[in-house]
Coordinates of C-alpha atoms in Angstrom, one line a residue:
M9 CA 141.2 90.2 116.3
R10 CA 137.7 89.9 117.9
G11 CA 139.5 90.0 121.3
I12 CA 141.3 93.3 120.5
V13 CA 138.0 94.8 119.3
L14 CA 136.3 93.7 122.5
V15 CA 139.1 95.3 124.6
V16 CA 138.8 98.6 122.7
L17 CA 135.1 98.6 123.1
L18 CA 135.3 98.0 126.8
L19 CA 137.9 100.8 127.2
L20 CA 135.7 103.2 125.2
S21 CA 132.6 102.3 127.2
G22 CA 134.6 102.6 130.4
S23 CA 135.7 106.1 129.4
V24 CA 132.1 107.1 128.7
F25 CA 131.0 105.8 132.1
Y26 CA 133.9 107.5 133.8
G27 CA 133.1 110.8 132.0
Q28 CA 129.5 110.6 133.0
S29 CA 130.6 109.9 136.6
E30 CA 132.8 112.9 136.6
D31 CA 130.0 115.0 135.2
E32 CA 127.6 113.8 137.9
K33 CA 130.2 114.6 140.5
Q34 CA 130.8 118.1 139.2
I35 CA 127.1 118.9 138.9
R36 CA 126.5 117.6 142.4
A37 CA 129.3 119.8 143.7
I38 CA 127.7 122.8 141.9
Y39 CA 124.3 122.2 143.5
D40 CA 125.8 121.5 146.9
A41 CA 127.8 124.7 146.8
A42 CA 124.8 126.8 145.7
L43 CA 122.5 125.4 148.3
T44 CA 124.9 125.6 151.3
K45 CA 127.3 128.5 150.4
G46 CA 125.3 130.5 147.9
K47 CA 125.7 134.3 147.6
A48 CA 122.8 135.0 145.2
Y49 CA 120.2 135.7 147.9
D50 CA 122.4 138.1 149.8
W51 CA 123.3 140.0 146.6
L52 CA 119.6 140.2 145.7
N53 CA 118.8 141.4 149.3
H54 CA 121.1 144.3 148.8
L55 CA 119.9 145.2 145.3
S56 CA 116.3 145.1 146.3
N57 CA 116.3 146.5 149.9
Q58 CA 119.3 148.8 149.9
I59 CA 119.0 150.1 146.3
G60 CA 115.4 149.4 145.1
G61 CA 113.9 149.9 141.6
R62 CA 116.6 150.6 139.0
L63 CA 115.0 152.4 136.1
S64 CA 117.5 153.2 133.4
G65 CA 119.2 156.6 133.9
S66 CA 118.3 156.8 137.6
V67 CA 120.5 157.2 140.7
Q68 CA 119.5 153.7 141.7
A69 CA 120.6 152.2 138.4
Q70 CA 124.1 153.7 138.9
Q71 CA 124.1 152.4 142.5
A72 CA 123.4 149.0 141.1
V73 CA 126.3 149.3 138.6
D74 CA 128.7 150.3 141.4
Y75 CA 127.5 147.5 143.8
T76 CA 127.6 144.6 141.3
R77 CA 131.0 145.7 140.0
Q78 CA 132.3 145.7 143.5
Q79 CA 130.9 142.3 144.2
L80 CA 132.4 140.8 141.0
D81 CA 135.8 142.4 141.9
S82 CA 135.6 140.5 145.2
L83 CA 135.3 137.1 143.5
G84 CA 138.9 137.2 142.1
L85 CA 137.9 137.1 138.5
D86 CA 140.5 137.6 135.8
R87 CA 138.8 140.8 134.7
V88 CA 135.9 143.1 135.6
W89 CA 135.0 146.2 133.7
L90 CA 132.2 148.6 132.8
Q91 CA 131.0 149.0 129.2
P92 CA 129.5 152.5 128.6
V93 CA 126.1 152.8 126.9
M94 CA 123.8 155.7 126.4
V95 CA 120.3 155.0 127.8
P96 CA 116.9 156.8 127.8
K97 CA 115.9 158.6 131.0
W98 CA 112.1 158.5 131.6
V99 CA 110.8 159.7 135.0
R100 CA 107.4 158.9 136.4
G101 CA 106.9 162.1 138.4
T102 CA 104.2 162.4 141.1
P103 CA 102.0 159.4 141.7
E104 CA 99.2 158.9 139.1
F105 CA 95.6 159.4 140.1
A106 CA 92.3 158.2 138.4
Y107 CA 88.6 157.8 139.1
I108 CA 85.4 156.7 137.5
E109 CA 82.6 159.2 137.7
T110 CA 79.1 157.7 137.4
K111 CA 77.3 161.0 138.2
P112 CA 78.5 164.5 138.8
G113 CA 80.4 164.4 142.0
L114 CA 80.0 160.7 142.5
T115 CA 83.4 159.1 141.9
T116 CA 85.3 155.9 142.7
N117 CA 89.1 155.9 142.7
V118 CA 90.9 153.2 140.7
P119 CA 94.6 152.2 140.7
I120 CA 96.6 153.2 137.6
C121 CA 100.2 153.8 136.7
A122 CA 101.7 155.5 133.6
L123 CA 103.1 153.2 131.0
G124 CA 106.9 153.5 130.5
G125 CA 107.6 156.1 127.8
S126 CA 104.2 157.8 128.0
V127 CA 103.7 161.5 127.8
A128 CA 102.0 163.3 130.7
T129 CA 98.4 164.4 130.8
P130 CA 97.6 168.1 130.8
E131 CA 98.4 169.6 134.2
K132 CA 94.7 169.3 135.3
G133 CA 94.4 165.8 133.9
I134 CA 92.0 164.4 131.3
K135 CA 88.3 163.7 131.9
A136 CA 86.2 162.2 129.1
N137 CA 83.7 159.5 128.2
I138 CA 85.3 156.1 127.7
V139 CA 85.0 153.5 125.0
E140 CA 86.0 149.8 125.7
V141 CA 87.7 147.7 123.1
Q142 CA 89.2 144.2 123.2
G143 CA 92.1 145.0 121.0
I144 CA 93.6 147.2 118.4
A145 CA 91.5 145.6 115.6
D146 CA 88.4 147.0 117.3
L147 CA 89.5 150.6 116.6
E148 CA 88.9 150.3 112.9
K149 CA 85.5 148.7 113.4
L150 CA 84.4 151.6 115.6
G151 CA 85.9 154.3 113.5
R152 CA 86.8 157.9 114.3
E153 CA 83.3 158.9 114.9
K154 CA 82.9 156.7 118.1
I155 CA 86.5 157.3 119.3
E156 CA 87.4 160.9 118.8
G157 CA 87.4 162.9 122.0
K158 CA 87.2 159.8 124.2
I159 CA 89.5 157.7 126.3
V160 CA 90.1 154.2 124.8
F161 CA 90.0 151.4 127.3
Y162 CA 91.8 148.2 126.1
N163 CA 90.4 145.4 128.2
R164 CA 91.6 142.1 126.6
P165 CA 92.8 139.9 129.4
M166 CA 95.6 137.4 129.4
D167 CA 94.2 134.0 128.3
P168 CA 93.9 131.8 131.5
T169 CA 93.7 128.6 129.4
Q170 CA 97.3 129.1 128.2
I171 CA 99.5 126.9 130.4
S172 CA 102.5 128.9 129.3
T173 CA 101.9 132.3 131.0
F174 CA 104.4 133.9 128.6
A175 CA 102.2 132.8 125.7
A176 CA 99.2 134.4 127.5
Y177 CA 101.3 137.6 127.9
S178 CA 102.3 137.6 124.2
G179 CA 98.7 137.3 123.3
C180 CA 97.7 140.7 124.6
V181 CA 100.8 142.8 125.2
D182 CA 100.4 144.5 121.8
Q183 CA 97.6 146.7 123.3
R184 CA 100.0 148.0 125.9
Y185 CA 102.9 148.6 123.5
S186 CA 101.0 150.1 120.5
G187 CA 97.6 150.9 121.9
A188 CA 98.3 154.7 122.3
E189 CA 99.9 155.0 118.9
E190 CA 96.9 153.4 117.2
A191 CA 94.1 155.1 119.3
G192 CA 95.7 158.5 118.7
K193 CA 95.1 158.0 114.9
Y194 CA 91.4 158.0 115.6
G195 CA 91.4 161.2 117.7
A196 CA 91.4 159.5 121.2
L197 CA 92.4 161.8 124.1
G198 CA 94.2 159.0 126.1
V199 CA 94.5 155.3 126.6
I200 CA 93.8 153.0 129.6
V201 CA 95.1 149.4 129.3
R202 CA 94.2 146.4 131.4
S203 CA 97.3 145.3 133.3
M204 CA 99.1 142.2 132.0
N205 CA 98.2 140.0 135.0
L206 CA 96.4 136.7 135.3
R207 CA 95.4 137.5 138.9
L208 CA 92.6 139.9 140.0
D209 CA 94.3 142.4 142.3
D210 CA 94.8 146.1 142.9
Y211 CA 98.3 146.4 141.4
P212 CA 98.6 148.2 138.1
H213 CA 101.5 146.8 135.9
T214 CA 103.6 149.2 133.9
G215 CA 105.7 148.3 130.9
S216 CA 107.2 149.8 127.7
M217 CA 105.0 151.4 125.1
S218 CA 105.8 153.1 121.7
Y219 CA 104.4 156.0 119.7
G220 CA 106.1 154.8 116.5
E221 CA 106.7 157.8 114.3
I222 CA 104.0 160.1 115.8
P223 CA 105.4 163.6 116.6
V224 CA 105.7 164.5 120.3
E225 CA 103.0 167.1 120.1
N226 CA 100.4 164.6 118.8
R227 CA 101.1 161.8 121.4
I228 CA 98.4 160.9 123.9
P229 CA 99.0 159.7 127.5
A230 CA 98.7 156.0 128.3
A231 CA 98.3 154.3 131.7
A232 CA 97.7 150.8 133.0
I233 CA 94.8 150.0 135.3
S234 CA 94.8 147.1 137.8
T235 CA 92.9 144.0 136.9
K236 CA 90.3 144.7 139.6
G237 CA 90.0 148.2 138.4
A238 CA 89.5 147.0 134.8
E239 CA 86.7 144.7 135.9
L240 CA 85.0 147.5 137.8
L241 CA 85.3 149.9 134.9
S242 CA 84.0 147.4 132.4
T243 CA 81.0 146.5 134.6
T244 CA 80.2 150.1 135.2
L245 CA 80.4 150.9 131.5
K246 CA 77.9 148.1 130.8
L247 CA 75.5 149.6 133.3
N248 CA 76.0 153.2 132.1
P249 CA 77.9 153.8 128.8
N250 CA 77.9 157.5 129.5
I251 CA 80.2 157.5 132.6
S252 CA 83.3 159.6 132.6
F253 CA 86.9 158.6 133.4
Y254 CA 89.5 161.0 134.8
F255 CA 93.3 160.4 135.1
K256 CA 96.3 162.5 135.7
Q257 CA 100.0 161.7 135.3
S258 CA 103.1 163.9 135.2
C259 CA 105.7 161.6 133.6
K260 CA 108.5 163.0 131.4
Q261 CA 111.1 161.9 128.9
L262 CA 114.5 163.6 129.5
P263 CA 117.7 163.5 127.4
D264 CA 119.7 160.3 127.2
V265 CA 122.3 159.7 129.9
E266 CA 125.4 157.5 130.1
S267 CA 125.1 154.2 132.0
Y268 CA 127.0 150.9 131.9
N269 CA 126.9 147.2 131.3
V270 CA 128.7 145.4 134.1
I271 CA 131.0 142.6 132.9
G272 CA 133.1 140.0 134.7
E273 CA 135.3 137.3 133.1
I274 CA 137.1 134.1 133.8
R275 CA 139.6 133.6 131.0
G276 CA 139.5 130.2 129.4
S277 CA 142.4 127.8 130.1
T278 CA 142.4 126.0 126.7
H279 CA 140.2 128.0 124.3
P280 CA 140.2 131.6 125.6
E281 CA 139.1 132.9 122.2
E282 CA 135.7 131.0 122.6
I283 CA 133.4 133.1 124.8
M284 CA 130.4 131.9 126.8
V285 CA 128.0 134.5 128.3
V286 CA 125.6 134.3 131.2
G287 CA 123.5 137.3 132.1
G288 CA 120.4 139.2 133.1
H289 CA 119.3 142.9 133.0
L290 CA 120.4 145.1 135.8
D291 CA 117.7 147.8 135.2
S292 CA 114.1 147.3 136.4
W293 CA 110.9 149.3 136.5
D294 CA 110.5 151.7 139.3
L295 CA 107.2 150.6 141.0
G296 CA 108.7 147.7 143.0
D297 CA 112.3 146.8 143.6
G298 CA 112.8 144.5 140.6
S299 CA 113.6 141.3 142.5
H300 CA 112.1 138.9 140.0
D301 CA 112.5 141.1 137.0
D302 CA 115.4 140.9 136.8
G303 CA 117.4 141.1 140.0
A304 CA 117.1 137.4 140.3
G305 CA 118.6 136.8 136.8
C306 CA 121.5 139.1 137.6
V307 CA 122.5 137.5 140.8
Q308 CA 122.0 134.0 139.4
S309 CA 124.4 134.9 136.5
M310 CA 127.0 136.3 139.0
E311 CA 126.6 133.1 141.0
V312 CA 127.5 130.9 138.0
L313 CA 131.0 132.3 138.0
R314 CA 131.3 132.2 141.8
L315 CA 130.2 128.5 141.8
F316 CA 133.0 127.7 139.3
K317 CA 135.5 129.3 141.6
E318 CA 134.0 127.7 144.7
T319 CA 134.1 124.1 143.2
G320 CA 137.6 124.6 141.7
Y321 CA 136.5 124.2 138.1
R322 CA 138.5 126.3 135.7
P323 CA 136.6 126.6 132.4
K324 CA 138.4 125.8 129.1
R325 CA 136.5 128.6 127.4
T326 CA 136.3 132.2 128.5
L327 CA 133.2 132.7 130.7
R328 CA 131.6 136.1 131.1
V329 CA 128.8 137.4 133.2
V330 CA 127.1 140.4 131.6
L331 CA 124.6 142.5 133.6
F332 CA 122.9 144.4 130.8
M333 CA 121.5 147.9 131.3
N334 CA 118.2 149.2 129.8
E335 CA 116.4 146.0 128.8
E336 CA 113.1 147.3 130.0
N337 CA 112.7 150.4 127.9
G338 CA 115.2 150.3 125.1
L339 CA 117.5 147.2 125.0
R340 CA 120.4 149.6 124.7
G341 CA 122.7 147.4 126.8
G342 CA 122.2 144.2 124.8
N343 CA 122.6 146.0 121.5
K344 CA 125.8 147.8 122.7
Y345 CA 127.4 144.5 123.9
A346 CA 126.7 142.8 120.6
E347 CA 128.0 145.9 118.7
V348 CA 131.3 145.9 120.6
A349 CA 131.7 142.1 120.3
R350 CA 131.3 142.4 116.5
S351 CA 133.7 145.3 116.3
K352 CA 136.4 143.2 118.2
N353 CA 135.6 140.1 116.1
E354 CA 134.9 138.2 119.3
H355 CA 133.9 134.6 118.9
H356 CA 130.9 133.8 121.1
V357 CA 129.8 130.1 121.2
F358 CA 127.1 130.2 123.9
A359 CA 124.9 132.7 125.6
L360 CA 122.5 132.0 128.5
E361 CA 120.0 134.5 129.9
S362 CA 117.9 134.4 133.0
D363 CA 115.0 136.9 132.7
S364 CA 111.9 134.9 133.7
G365 CA 111.9 135.3 137.5
G366 CA 113.5 133.6 140.4
F367 CA 111.1 130.7 140.7
T368 CA 111.8 126.9 140.7
P369 CA 113.8 126.1 137.6
R370 CA 112.2 123.6 135.1
G371 CA 114.8 123.7 132.3
F372 CA 115.8 125.7 129.3
S373 CA 114.6 126.8 125.9
F374 CA 117.2 127.0 123.1
D375 CA 117.6 129.0 119.9
C376 CA 120.2 126.9 118.0
S377 CA 120.7 124.3 115.3
E378 CA 119.0 120.9 115.5
E379 CA 122.4 119.2 116.0
N380 CA 123.2 121.4 119.0
L381 CA 119.8 120.8 120.5
K382 CA 120.2 117.1 120.2
Q383 CA 123.6 117.2 121.9
I384 CA 122.1 119.2 124.8
Q385 CA 119.1 116.9 125.1
S386 CA 121.5 114.0 125.5
W387 CA 122.5 115.5 128.8
K388 CA 119.0 115.3 130.3
P389 CA 119.7 112.3 132.5
L390 CA 122.3 114.4 134.3
F391 CA 119.6 116.9 135.3
E392 CA 116.9 114.4 136.3
P393 CA 118.0 114.2 140.0
Y394 CA 117.4 117.9 140.2
L395 CA 113.9 117.7 138.6
I396 CA 115.0 119.6 135.5
H397 CA 113.2 118.2 132.5
M398 CA 112.5 120.8 129.9
F399 CA 115.0 121.1 127.1
V400 CA 113.1 122.6 124.2
E401 CA 113.5 124.8 121.1
G402 CA 112.3 128.3 121.8
Y403 CA 113.0 131.9 122.8
S404 CA 116.3 132.6 124.6
G405 CA 116.3 136.2 125.9
A406 CA 116.1 139.9 124.7
D407 CA 119.5 141.0 125.8
I408 CA 121.4 138.1 124.2
G409 CA 119.3 138.1 121.0
P410 CA 121.4 140.8 119.3
L411 CA 124.4 138.4 119.5
K412 CA 122.6 135.8 117.3
N413 CA 124.6 134.4 114.4
E414 CA 124.5 131.1 112.4
G415 CA 126.6 129.0 114.8
L416 CA 125.8 130.5 118.2
V417 CA 123.8 128.6 120.8
L418 CA 121.4 130.9 122.7
A419 CA 119.5 129.7 125.8
G420 CA 117.0 131.0 128.3
L421 CA 116.5 129.6 131.8
R422 CA 112.8 128.5 132.2
P423 CA 111.5 128.6 135.7
D424 CA 107.9 127.8 136.7
S425 CA 106.1 130.8 135.4
Q426 CA 102.6 130.5 137.0
R427 CA 103.2 133.3 139.5
Y428 CA 105.5 135.4 137.5
F429 CA 102.9 137.8 136.1
D430 CA 101.4 138.4 139.5
H431 CA 104.6 140.5 140.1
H432 CA 105.8 141.5 136.6
H433 CA 106.3 145.3 136.3
A434 CA 104.3 145.9 139.4
E435 CA 104.7 147.4 142.9
N436 CA 104.7 143.9 144.4
D437 CA 107.8 142.7 142.6
T438 CA 109.7 142.7 145.8
F439 CA 112.3 140.7 147.7
E440 CA 109.9 138.9 150.0
H441 CA 108.3 137.2 147.0
V442 CA 111.6 135.5 146.0
N443 CA 112.2 132.1 147.6
K444 CA 115.9 131.6 148.6
R445 CA 116.0 127.9 147.7
E446 CA 114.3 128.4 144.3
L447 CA 116.7 131.2 143.5
E448 CA 119.7 129.0 144.4
L449 CA 118.4 126.0 142.4
G450 CA 118.1 128.3 139.3
A451 CA 121.7 129.4 139.7
A452 CA 123.0 125.8 140.1
T453 CA 121.0 124.7 137.1
M454 CA 122.5 127.5 134.9
A455 CA 126.0 126.7 136.1
S456 CA 125.5 123.0 135.3
L457 CA 124.5 123.7 131.8
V458 CA 127.5 126.1 131.3
Y459 CA 129.8 123.4 132.7
L460 CA 128.6 120.9 130.1
I461 CA 128.8 123.3 127.3
D462 CA 132.3 124.2 128.3
K463 CA 133.4 120.6 128.7
Y464 CA 131.9 119.2 125.5
G465 CA 131.7 122.4 123.3
T466 CA 129.0 123.1 120.7
V467 CA 128.6 121.4 117.4
P468 CA 130.7 123.5 114.9
Q469 CA 128.9 125.0 112.0
S470 CA 131.3 123.2 109.6
V471 CA 130.1 119.9 111.0
I472 CA 126.4 120.9 110.7
K473 CA 126.8 121.9 107.1
G474 CA 129.2 119.0 106.3

C-alpha cells in the first residue's frame, strides 16, 4: 500500500514539475517574441507621431480609433468591432497666456495651461491680486473677505518623501479637481493650481477638474502653472503681497459627440463564455502626444493578443483587448463597456489595465479576493527571472473599475513610476520619452499574467464562500 501511495505522489509531483516547466517555457517564449518581434513600439510611433494628442471628440481621437481598429484587423483575431459611446468635447482654443506684474508695466511671463473642463476667462483676460493657499481647507480659514475679487493660487506640492509617486499625486490632486468649485463659493475670480509634478520645470500639467453643481454662469476659470512658475509666484508674493496676476484662456465646452471603444477578441477554445480583458485608454490630453498616458497602455494591450498569436497559444477563455475612449475627462468608455457587458449578461473573470506609463514593469496590484491574490502570488517564482516582484493588493484601473463585481479579479500593471509625473498631462509626454525595451517588457509581463490566469483560472466565488 505504501508503495502505491509513493508512486502516486511521485506521479503527482512529476506533473507539477512538468506543468511548471511548461509555464516557464511559454513565458520565456512570450518575452522572447516581445523583445525580438514586438509591434508595440511601432504602433506607438504611429499613434504619437502621425496622429498626436487624442482628446475625446477630436479629429485625432477618431484617427486613433480608425488606426487601432485597422491594426487589430491585421492580427487575424476572431472578431474586431467598435462600440459607440457619447463623449464630451472640450477644446482648448488659442494658447493660454499669463504674467506676474510686480509694478505697473513691469511683468514676468509664466507658463500656464487651462485645466480640462474649465471655462474661459473674459475676452480681455483676468487681472487681480492673488492669494496663496496650501489647499481647499485654507479657504474657510481665510474667509470670503480675503478671497473675494482675487485669484486663488493653490500651491501644495506633491510630497517628495512618498516613494509611491501615485500616493504623492493623490495627496494634492483635489486642489486641481475641486479647487475652482470651492474657491468660487468665496467670490474668487479665478484659480491657478501648481502642476502635479515632482520635478521643477517649465511645463504646466493639465488634467480634469469639476464645478460640481455650480451653474455655468457662476463658474470661474482654472489653469495650471508650471512648478518653476509656482515657485516664482510664491516667492514674489512673499516679497510683495500686493502683486497682480494676469491670465487669459479661450477654452470652450461643446455638445457631446459620438466616439468609440475599440475592441478585438480571440474566442476561448474551452470556456468561451468566460471573458478576460486587457486594455488602456485611447484618448489623451492635447498638450503632448499621449505616449505614456496612455498610448503605451493601449499598444501593450494590443500586443498581448498578438503575442498569443505569435507564440501559438490559443487561450481557453475568451480574451479581449479594449481600447477605452474618454478616460481623461469623463470615463464614458469604461462605463459604456461595463453597461453593455451587464446588459448582455457577459461573464468577465479577469480584467487587466495598463495606465501608469510605459516604464520598466515592476509587477501588478490587484483588486480581488484574498484567495485569488494568494493563488496569483504563488506564481511569483515564474516572474523572478524577469525582475518582476510586486504582487500586491491595491488599485487596478479607472476604465476596468466599472466592471467590478464580487468574483472578478481586477489588476493594474505597475511600472516604475519615479519619472511618470515628469510627463503626466504635459507637453513633454512624447514618444522620445518612451524606451522601446521597457515598453516591450511591460507587454510581455502582461501577457504572462494573462496566460497564467487563462491556464489555471480564478478561484470561483462558490469556493471562496464555501
